[in-house]
mmCIF file of N, CA and C in Angstrom:
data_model
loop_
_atom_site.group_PDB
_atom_site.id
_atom_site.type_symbol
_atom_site.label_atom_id
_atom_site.label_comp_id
_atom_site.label_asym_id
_atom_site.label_seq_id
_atom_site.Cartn_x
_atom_site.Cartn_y
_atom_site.Cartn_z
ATOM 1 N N UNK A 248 6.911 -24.598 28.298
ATOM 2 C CA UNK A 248 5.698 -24.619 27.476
ATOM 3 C C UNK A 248 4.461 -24.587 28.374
ATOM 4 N N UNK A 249 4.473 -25.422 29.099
ATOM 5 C CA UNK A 249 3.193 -25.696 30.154
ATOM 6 C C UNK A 249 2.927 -24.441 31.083
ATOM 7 N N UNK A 250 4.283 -23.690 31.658
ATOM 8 C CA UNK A 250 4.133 -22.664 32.391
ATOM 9 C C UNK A 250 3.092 -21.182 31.341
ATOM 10 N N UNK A 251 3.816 -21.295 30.309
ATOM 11 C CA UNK A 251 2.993 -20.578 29.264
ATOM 12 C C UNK A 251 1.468 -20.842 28.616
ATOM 13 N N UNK A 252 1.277 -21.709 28.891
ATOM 14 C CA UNK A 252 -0.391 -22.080 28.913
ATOM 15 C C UNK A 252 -0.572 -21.886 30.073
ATOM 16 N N UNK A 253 -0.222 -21.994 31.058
ATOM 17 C CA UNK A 253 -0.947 -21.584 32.700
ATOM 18 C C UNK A 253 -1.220 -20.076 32.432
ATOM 19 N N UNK A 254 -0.143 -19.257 32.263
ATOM 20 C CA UNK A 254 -0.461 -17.978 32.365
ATOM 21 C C UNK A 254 -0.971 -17.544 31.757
ATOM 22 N N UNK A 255 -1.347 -18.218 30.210
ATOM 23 C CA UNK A 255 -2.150 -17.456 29.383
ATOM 24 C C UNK A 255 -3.935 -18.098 29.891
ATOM 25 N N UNK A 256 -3.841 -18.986 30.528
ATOM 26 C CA UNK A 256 -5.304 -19.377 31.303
ATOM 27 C C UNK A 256 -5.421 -18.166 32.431
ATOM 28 N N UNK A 257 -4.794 -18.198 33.259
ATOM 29 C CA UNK A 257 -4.725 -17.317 34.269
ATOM 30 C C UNK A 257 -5.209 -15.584 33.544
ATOM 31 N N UNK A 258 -4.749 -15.341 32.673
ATOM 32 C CA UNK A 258 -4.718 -14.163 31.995
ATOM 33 C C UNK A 258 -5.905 -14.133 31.323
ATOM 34 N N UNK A 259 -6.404 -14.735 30.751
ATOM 35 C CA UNK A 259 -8.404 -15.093 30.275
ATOM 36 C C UNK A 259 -8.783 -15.098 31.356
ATOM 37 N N UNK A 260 -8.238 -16.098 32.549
ATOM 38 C CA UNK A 260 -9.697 -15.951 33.786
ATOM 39 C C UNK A 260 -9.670 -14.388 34.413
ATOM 40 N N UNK A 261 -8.435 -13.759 34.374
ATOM 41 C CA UNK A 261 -8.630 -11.995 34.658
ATOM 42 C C UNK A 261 -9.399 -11.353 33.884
ATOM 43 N N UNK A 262 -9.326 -11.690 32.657
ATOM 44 C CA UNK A 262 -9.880 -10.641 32.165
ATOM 45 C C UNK A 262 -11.406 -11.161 32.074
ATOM 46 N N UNK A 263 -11.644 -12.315 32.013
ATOM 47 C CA UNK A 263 -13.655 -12.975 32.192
ATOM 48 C C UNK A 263 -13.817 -12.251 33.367
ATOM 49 N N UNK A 264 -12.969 -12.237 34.823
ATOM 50 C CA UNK A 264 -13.429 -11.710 35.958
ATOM 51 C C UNK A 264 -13.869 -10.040 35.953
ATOM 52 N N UNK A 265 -12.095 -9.268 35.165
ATOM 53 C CA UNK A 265 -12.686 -7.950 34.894
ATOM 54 C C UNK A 265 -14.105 -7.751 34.062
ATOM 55 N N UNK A 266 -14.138 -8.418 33.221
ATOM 56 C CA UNK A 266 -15.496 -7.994 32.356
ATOM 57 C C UNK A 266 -16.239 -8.235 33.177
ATOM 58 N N UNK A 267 -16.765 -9.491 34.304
ATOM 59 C CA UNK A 267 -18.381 -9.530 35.118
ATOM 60 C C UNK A 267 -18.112 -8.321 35.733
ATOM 61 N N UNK A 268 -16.954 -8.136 36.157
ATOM 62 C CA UNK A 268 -16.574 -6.676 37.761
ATOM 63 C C UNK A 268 -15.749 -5.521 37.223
ATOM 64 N N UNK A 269 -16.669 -4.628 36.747
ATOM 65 C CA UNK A 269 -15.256 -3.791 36.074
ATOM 66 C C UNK A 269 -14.980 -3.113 37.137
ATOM 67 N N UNK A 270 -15.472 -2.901 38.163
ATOM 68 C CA UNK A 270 -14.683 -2.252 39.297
ATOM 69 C C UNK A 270 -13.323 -2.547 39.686
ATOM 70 N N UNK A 271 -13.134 -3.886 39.411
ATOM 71 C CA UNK A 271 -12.022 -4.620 39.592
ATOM 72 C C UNK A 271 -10.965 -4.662 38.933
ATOM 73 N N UNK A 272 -10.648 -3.240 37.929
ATOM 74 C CA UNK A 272 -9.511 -2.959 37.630
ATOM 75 C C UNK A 272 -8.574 -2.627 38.115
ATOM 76 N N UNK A 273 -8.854 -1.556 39.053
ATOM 77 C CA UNK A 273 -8.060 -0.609 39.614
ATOM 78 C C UNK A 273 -7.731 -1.921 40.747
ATOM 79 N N UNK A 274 -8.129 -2.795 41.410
ATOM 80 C CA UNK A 274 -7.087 -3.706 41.979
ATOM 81 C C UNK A 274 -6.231 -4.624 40.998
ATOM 82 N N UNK A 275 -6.557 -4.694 40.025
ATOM 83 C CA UNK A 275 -5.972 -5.570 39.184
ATOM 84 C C UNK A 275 -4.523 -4.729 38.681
ATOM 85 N N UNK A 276 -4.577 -3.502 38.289
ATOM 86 C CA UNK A 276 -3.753 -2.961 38.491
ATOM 87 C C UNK A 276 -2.039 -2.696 39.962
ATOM 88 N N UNK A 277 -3.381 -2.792 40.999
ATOM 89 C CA UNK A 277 -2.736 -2.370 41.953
ATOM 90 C C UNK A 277 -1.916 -3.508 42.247
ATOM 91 N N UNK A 278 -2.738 -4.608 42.155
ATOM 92 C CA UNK A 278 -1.882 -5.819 42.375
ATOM 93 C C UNK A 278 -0.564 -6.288 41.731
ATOM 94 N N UNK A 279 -0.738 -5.667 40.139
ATOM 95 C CA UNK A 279 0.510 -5.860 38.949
ATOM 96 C C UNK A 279 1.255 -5.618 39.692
ATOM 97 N N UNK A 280 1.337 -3.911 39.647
ATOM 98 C CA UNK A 280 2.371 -3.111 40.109
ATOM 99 C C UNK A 280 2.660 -3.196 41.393
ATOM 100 N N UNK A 281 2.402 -3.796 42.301
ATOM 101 C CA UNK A 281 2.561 -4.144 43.574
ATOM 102 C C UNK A 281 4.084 -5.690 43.236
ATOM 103 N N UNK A 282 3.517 -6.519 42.071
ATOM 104 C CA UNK A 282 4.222 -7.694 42.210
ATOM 105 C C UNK A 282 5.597 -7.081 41.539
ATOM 106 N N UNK A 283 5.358 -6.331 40.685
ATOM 107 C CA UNK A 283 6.043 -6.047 39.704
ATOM 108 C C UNK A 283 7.216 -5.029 40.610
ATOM 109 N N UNK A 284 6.604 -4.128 41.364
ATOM 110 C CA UNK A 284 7.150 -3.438 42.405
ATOM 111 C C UNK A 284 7.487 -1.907 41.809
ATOM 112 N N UNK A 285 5.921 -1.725 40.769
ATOM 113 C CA UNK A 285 6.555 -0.478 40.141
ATOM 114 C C UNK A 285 5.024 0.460 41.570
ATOM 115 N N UNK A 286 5.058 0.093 42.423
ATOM 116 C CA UNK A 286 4.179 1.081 43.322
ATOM 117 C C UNK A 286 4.891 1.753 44.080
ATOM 118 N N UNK A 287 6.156 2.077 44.244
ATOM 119 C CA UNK A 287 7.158 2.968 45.130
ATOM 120 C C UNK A 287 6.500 4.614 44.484
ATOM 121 N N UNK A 288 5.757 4.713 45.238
ATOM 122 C CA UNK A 288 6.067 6.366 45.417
ATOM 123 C C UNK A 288 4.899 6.734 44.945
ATOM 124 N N UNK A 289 4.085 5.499 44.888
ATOM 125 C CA UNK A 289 2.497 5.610 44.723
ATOM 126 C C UNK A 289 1.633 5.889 45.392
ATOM 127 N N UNK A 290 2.102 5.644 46.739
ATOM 128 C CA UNK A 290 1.092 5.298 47.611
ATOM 129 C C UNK A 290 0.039 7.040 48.160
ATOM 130 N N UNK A 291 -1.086 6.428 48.484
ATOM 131 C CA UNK A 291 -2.201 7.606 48.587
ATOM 132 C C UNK A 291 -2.426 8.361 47.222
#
């Protein structure tokens, strides 16, 4: 339960951050798919 309120905090403070910085998608992205490990064959 508790882990699921963390992430859904964590997941509002991304997206308050994307809205001040919208530049800061395309790392927000990069970072997913980096954890997630869907960036194979992405790179450049």
């Amino acid at each position: 339960m508790f882990s699921k309120v963390l992430a859904a905090v964590a997941l509002l403070g991304l997206l308050a951050y994307a809205a001040a910085e919208p530049n800061v998608f395309d790392d927000i992205e990069t970072g997913l798919n980096h954890l997630i490990g869907h960036d194979q064959g992405r790179q450049g």
